[in-house]
PDB file of C-alpha atoms and ligand atoms in Angstrom:
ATOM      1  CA  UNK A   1      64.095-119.528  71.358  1.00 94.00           C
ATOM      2  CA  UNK A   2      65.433-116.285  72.217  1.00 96.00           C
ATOM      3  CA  UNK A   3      63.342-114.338  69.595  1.00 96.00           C
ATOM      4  CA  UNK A   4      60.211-116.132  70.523  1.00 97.00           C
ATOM      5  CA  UNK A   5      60.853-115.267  73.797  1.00 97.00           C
ATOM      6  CA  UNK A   6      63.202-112.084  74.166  1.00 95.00           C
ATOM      7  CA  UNK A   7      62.259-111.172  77.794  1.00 95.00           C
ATOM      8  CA  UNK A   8      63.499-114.649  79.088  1.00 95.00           C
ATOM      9  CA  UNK A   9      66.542-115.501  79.940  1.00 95.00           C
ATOM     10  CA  UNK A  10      68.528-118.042  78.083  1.00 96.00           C
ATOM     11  CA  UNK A  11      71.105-120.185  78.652  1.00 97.00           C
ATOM     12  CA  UNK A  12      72.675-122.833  76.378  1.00 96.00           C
ATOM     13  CA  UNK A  13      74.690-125.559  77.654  1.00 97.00           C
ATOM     14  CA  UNK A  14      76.895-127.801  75.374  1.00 97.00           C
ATOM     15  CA  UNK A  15      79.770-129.187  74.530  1.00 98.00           C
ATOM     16  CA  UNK A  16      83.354-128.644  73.177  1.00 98.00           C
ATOM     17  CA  UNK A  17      82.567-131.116  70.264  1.00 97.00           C
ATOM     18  CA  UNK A  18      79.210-129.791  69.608  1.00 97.00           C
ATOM     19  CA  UNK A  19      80.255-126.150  69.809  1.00 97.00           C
ATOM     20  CA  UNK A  20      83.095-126.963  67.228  1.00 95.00           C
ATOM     21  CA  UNK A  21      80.517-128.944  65.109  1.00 93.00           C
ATOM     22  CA  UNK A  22      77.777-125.566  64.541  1.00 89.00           C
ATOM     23  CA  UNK A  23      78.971-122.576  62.629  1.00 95.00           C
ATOM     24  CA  UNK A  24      80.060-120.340  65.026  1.00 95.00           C
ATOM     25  CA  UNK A  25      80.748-117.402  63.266  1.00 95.00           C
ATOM     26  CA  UNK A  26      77.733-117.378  61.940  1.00 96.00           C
ATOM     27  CA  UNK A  27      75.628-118.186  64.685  1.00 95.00           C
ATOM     28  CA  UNK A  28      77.815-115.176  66.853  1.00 97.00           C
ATOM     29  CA  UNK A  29      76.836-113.201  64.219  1.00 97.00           C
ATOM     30  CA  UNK A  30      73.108-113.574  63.957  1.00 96.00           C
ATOM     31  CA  UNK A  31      73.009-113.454  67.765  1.00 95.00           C
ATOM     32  CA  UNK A  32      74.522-109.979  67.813  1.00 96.00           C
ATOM     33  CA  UNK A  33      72.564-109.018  64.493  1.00 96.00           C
ATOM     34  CA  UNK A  34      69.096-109.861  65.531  1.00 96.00           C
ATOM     35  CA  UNK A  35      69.731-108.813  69.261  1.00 96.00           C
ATOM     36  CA  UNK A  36      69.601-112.051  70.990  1.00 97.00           C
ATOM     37  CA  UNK A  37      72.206-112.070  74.172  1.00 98.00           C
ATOM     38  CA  UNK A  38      72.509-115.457  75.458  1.00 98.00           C
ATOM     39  CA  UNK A  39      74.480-117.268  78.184  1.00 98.00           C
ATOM     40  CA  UNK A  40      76.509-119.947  76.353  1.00 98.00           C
ATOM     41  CA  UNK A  41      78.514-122.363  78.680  1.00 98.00           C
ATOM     42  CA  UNK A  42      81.188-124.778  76.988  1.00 98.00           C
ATOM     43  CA  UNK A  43      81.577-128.051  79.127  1.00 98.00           C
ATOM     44  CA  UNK A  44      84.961-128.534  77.594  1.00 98.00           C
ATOM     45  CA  UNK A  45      86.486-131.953  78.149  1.00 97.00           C
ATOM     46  CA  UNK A  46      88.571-131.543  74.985  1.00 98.00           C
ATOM     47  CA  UNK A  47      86.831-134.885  72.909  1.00 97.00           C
ATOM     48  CA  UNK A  48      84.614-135.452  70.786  1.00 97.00           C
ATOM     49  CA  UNK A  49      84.243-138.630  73.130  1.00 96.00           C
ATOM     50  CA  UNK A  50      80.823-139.948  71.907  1.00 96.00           C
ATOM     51  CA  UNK A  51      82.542-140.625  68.599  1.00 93.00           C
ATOM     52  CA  UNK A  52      84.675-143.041  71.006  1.00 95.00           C
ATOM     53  CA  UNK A  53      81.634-144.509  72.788  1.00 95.00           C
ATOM     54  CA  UNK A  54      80.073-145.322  69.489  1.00 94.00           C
ATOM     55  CA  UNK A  55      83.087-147.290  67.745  1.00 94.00           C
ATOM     56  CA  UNK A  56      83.216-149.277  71.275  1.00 96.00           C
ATOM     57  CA  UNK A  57      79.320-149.745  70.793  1.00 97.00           C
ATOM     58  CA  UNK A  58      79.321-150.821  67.562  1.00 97.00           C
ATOM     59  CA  UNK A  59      82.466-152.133  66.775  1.00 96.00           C
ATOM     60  CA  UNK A  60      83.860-153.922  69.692  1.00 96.00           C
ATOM     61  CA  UNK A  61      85.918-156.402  68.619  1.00 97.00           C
ATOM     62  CA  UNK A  62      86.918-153.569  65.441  1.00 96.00           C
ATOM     63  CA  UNK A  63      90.353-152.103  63.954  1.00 95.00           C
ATOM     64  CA  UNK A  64      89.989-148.931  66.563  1.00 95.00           C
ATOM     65  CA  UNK A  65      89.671-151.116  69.840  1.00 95.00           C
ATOM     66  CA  UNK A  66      92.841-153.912  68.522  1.00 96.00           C
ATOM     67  CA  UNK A  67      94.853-150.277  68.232  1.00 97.00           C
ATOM     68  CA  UNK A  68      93.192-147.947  70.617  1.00 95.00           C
ATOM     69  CA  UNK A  69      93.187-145.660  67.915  1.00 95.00           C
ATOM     70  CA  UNK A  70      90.319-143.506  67.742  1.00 95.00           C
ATOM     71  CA  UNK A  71      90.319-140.593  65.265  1.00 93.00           C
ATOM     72  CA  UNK A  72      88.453-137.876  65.508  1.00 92.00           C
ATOM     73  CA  UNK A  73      87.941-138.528  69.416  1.00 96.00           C
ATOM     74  CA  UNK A  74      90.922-135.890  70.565  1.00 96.00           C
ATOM     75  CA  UNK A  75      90.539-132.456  70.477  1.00 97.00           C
ATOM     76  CA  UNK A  76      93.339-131.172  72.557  1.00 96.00           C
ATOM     77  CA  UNK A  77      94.976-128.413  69.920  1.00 96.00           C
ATOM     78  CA  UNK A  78      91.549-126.702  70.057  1.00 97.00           C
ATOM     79  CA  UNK A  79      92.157-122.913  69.957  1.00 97.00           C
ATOM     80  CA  UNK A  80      90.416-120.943  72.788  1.00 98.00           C
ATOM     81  CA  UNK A  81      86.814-121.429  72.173  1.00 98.00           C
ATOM     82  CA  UNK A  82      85.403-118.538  74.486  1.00 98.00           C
ATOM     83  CA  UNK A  83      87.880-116.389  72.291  1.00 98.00           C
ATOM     84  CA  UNK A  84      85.295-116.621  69.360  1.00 98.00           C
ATOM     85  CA  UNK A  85      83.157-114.092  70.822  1.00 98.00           C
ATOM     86  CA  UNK A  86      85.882-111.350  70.747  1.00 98.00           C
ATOM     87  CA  UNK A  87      85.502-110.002  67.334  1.00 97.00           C
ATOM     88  CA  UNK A  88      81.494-109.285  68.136  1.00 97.00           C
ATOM     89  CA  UNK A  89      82.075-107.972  70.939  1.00 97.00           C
ATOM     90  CA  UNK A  90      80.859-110.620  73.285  1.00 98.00           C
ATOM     91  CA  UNK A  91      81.708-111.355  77.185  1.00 98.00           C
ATOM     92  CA  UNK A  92      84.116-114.061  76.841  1.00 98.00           C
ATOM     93  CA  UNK A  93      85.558-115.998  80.049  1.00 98.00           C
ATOM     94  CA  UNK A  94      87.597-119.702  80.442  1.00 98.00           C
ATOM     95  CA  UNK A  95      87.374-120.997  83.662  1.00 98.00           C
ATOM     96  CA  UNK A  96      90.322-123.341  84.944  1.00 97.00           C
ATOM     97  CA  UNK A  97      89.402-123.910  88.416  1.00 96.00           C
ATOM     98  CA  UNK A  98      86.020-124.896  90.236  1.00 96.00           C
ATOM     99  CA  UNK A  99      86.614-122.120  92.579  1.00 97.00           C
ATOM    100  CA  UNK A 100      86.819-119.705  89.627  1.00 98.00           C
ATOM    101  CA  UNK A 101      83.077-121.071  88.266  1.00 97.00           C
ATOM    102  CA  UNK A 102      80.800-119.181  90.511  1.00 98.00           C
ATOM    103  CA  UNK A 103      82.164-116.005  89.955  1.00 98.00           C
ATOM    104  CA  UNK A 104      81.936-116.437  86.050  1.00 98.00           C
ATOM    105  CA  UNK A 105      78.798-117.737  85.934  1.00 98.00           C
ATOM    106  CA  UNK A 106      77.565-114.249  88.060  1.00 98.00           C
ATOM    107  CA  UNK A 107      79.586-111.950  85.413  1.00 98.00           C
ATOM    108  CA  UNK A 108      78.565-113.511  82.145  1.00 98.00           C
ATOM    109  CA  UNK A 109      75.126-113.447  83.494  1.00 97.00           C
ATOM    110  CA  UNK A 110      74.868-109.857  84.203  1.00 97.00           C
ATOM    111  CA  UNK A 111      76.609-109.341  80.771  1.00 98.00           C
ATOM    112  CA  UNK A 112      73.927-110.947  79.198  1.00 97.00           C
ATOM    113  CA  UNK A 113      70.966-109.081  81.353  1.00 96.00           C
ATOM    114  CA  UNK A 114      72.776-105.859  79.871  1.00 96.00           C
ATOM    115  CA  UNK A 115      72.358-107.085  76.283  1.00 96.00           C
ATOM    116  CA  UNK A 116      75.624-109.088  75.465  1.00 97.00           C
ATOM    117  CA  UNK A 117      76.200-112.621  74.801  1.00 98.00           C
ATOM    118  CA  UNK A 118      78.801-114.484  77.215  1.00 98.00           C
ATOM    119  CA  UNK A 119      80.511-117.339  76.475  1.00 98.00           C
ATOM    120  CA  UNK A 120      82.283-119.598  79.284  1.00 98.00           C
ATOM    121  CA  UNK A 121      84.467-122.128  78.703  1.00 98.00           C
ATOM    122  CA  UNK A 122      84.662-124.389  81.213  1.00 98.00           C
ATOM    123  CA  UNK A 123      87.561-126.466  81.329  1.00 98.00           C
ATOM    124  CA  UNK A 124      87.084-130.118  82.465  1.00 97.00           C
ATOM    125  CA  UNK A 125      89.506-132.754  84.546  1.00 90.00           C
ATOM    126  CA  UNK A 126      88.812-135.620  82.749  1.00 72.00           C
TER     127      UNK A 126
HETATM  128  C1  LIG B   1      71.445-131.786  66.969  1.00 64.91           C
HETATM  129  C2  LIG B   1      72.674-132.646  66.762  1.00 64.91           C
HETATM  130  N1  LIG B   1      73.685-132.190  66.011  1.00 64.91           N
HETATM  131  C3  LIG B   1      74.799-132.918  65.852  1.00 64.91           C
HETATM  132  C4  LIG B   1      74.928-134.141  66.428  1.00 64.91           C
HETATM  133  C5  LIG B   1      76.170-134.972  66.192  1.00 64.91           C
HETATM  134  N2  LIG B   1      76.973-135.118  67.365  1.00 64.91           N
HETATM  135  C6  LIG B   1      76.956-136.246  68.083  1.00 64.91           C
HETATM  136  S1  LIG B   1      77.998-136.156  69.375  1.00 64.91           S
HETATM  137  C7  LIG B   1      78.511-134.600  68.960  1.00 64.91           C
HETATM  138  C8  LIG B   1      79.565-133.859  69.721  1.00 64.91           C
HETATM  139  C9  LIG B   1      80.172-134.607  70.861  1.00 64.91           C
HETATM  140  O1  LIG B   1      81.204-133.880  71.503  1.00 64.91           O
HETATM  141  P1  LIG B   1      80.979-133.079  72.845  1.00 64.91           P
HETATM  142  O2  LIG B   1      79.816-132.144  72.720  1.00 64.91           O
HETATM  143  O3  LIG B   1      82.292-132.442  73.206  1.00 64.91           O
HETATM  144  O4  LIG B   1      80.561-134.180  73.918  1.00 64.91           O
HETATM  145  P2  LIG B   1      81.386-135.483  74.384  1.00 64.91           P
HETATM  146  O5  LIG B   1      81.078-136.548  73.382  1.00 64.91           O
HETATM  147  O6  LIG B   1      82.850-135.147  74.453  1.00 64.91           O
HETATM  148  O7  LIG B   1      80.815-135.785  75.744  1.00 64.91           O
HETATM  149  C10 LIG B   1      77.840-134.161  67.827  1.00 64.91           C
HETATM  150  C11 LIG B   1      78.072-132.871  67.184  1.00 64.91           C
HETATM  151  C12 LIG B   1      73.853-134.600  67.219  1.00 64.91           C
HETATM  152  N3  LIG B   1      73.890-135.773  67.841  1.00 64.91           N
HETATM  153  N4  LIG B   1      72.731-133.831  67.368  1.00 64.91           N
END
């Protein structure tokens, strides 16, 4: 989106899971190759929990539910994930506390209006 429309501003939203599911480096990498600064903003709740929601969905009564085990489901030894835009050079941020947010938000986008993709991780209560 950002080459078909490099004057816009844009901003991804996603989450832990799904960041940790793309190739990162390689994405990073293209962004900074083909000069494409975007906002990126991690809504980190450390799960994967739709992997949860889907065994309860479709397997109710199932192995998982009888022993509340659900693999793949917690991500909590994650390393950093804003951290992954350090080696290109990237505005990287992790916020901890709501009244940290606004502040970040502000930062990473003026990082990105001067040409470098931010990443914020935004840590969750959950
Ligand atoms: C385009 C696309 N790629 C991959 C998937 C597979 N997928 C389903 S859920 C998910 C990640 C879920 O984790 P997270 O983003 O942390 O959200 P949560 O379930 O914790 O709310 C992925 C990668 C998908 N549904 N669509």
């Amino acid at each position: 989106m950002k080459l078909a429309a490099p004057d816009k501003p844009m901003a991804l939203f996603l989450g832990d899971g799904t960041f940790l599911y793309n190739p990162v480096v390689q994405a990073l990498s293209a962004a900074r190759d083909n000069n494409t600064p975007v906002l990126i903003v991690i809504f980190n709740n450390r799960k994967y929990l739709s992997m949860k929601f889907n065994h309860l969905r479709a397997y109710p009564d199932g192995v998982a539910v009888k022993h509340d085990m659900f693999h793949g489901v917690n991500l909590d030894t994650q390393p950093p994930l804003h951290r992954f835009g350090e080696p290109f050079d990237m505005h990287c941020a992790e916020v901890t506390k709501p009244s940290e947010l606004i502040p970040a938000i502000r930062a990473a986008a003026a990082s990105v209006a001067n040409g470098k993709t931010a990443i914020l991780n935004v840590m969750l209560t959950t």
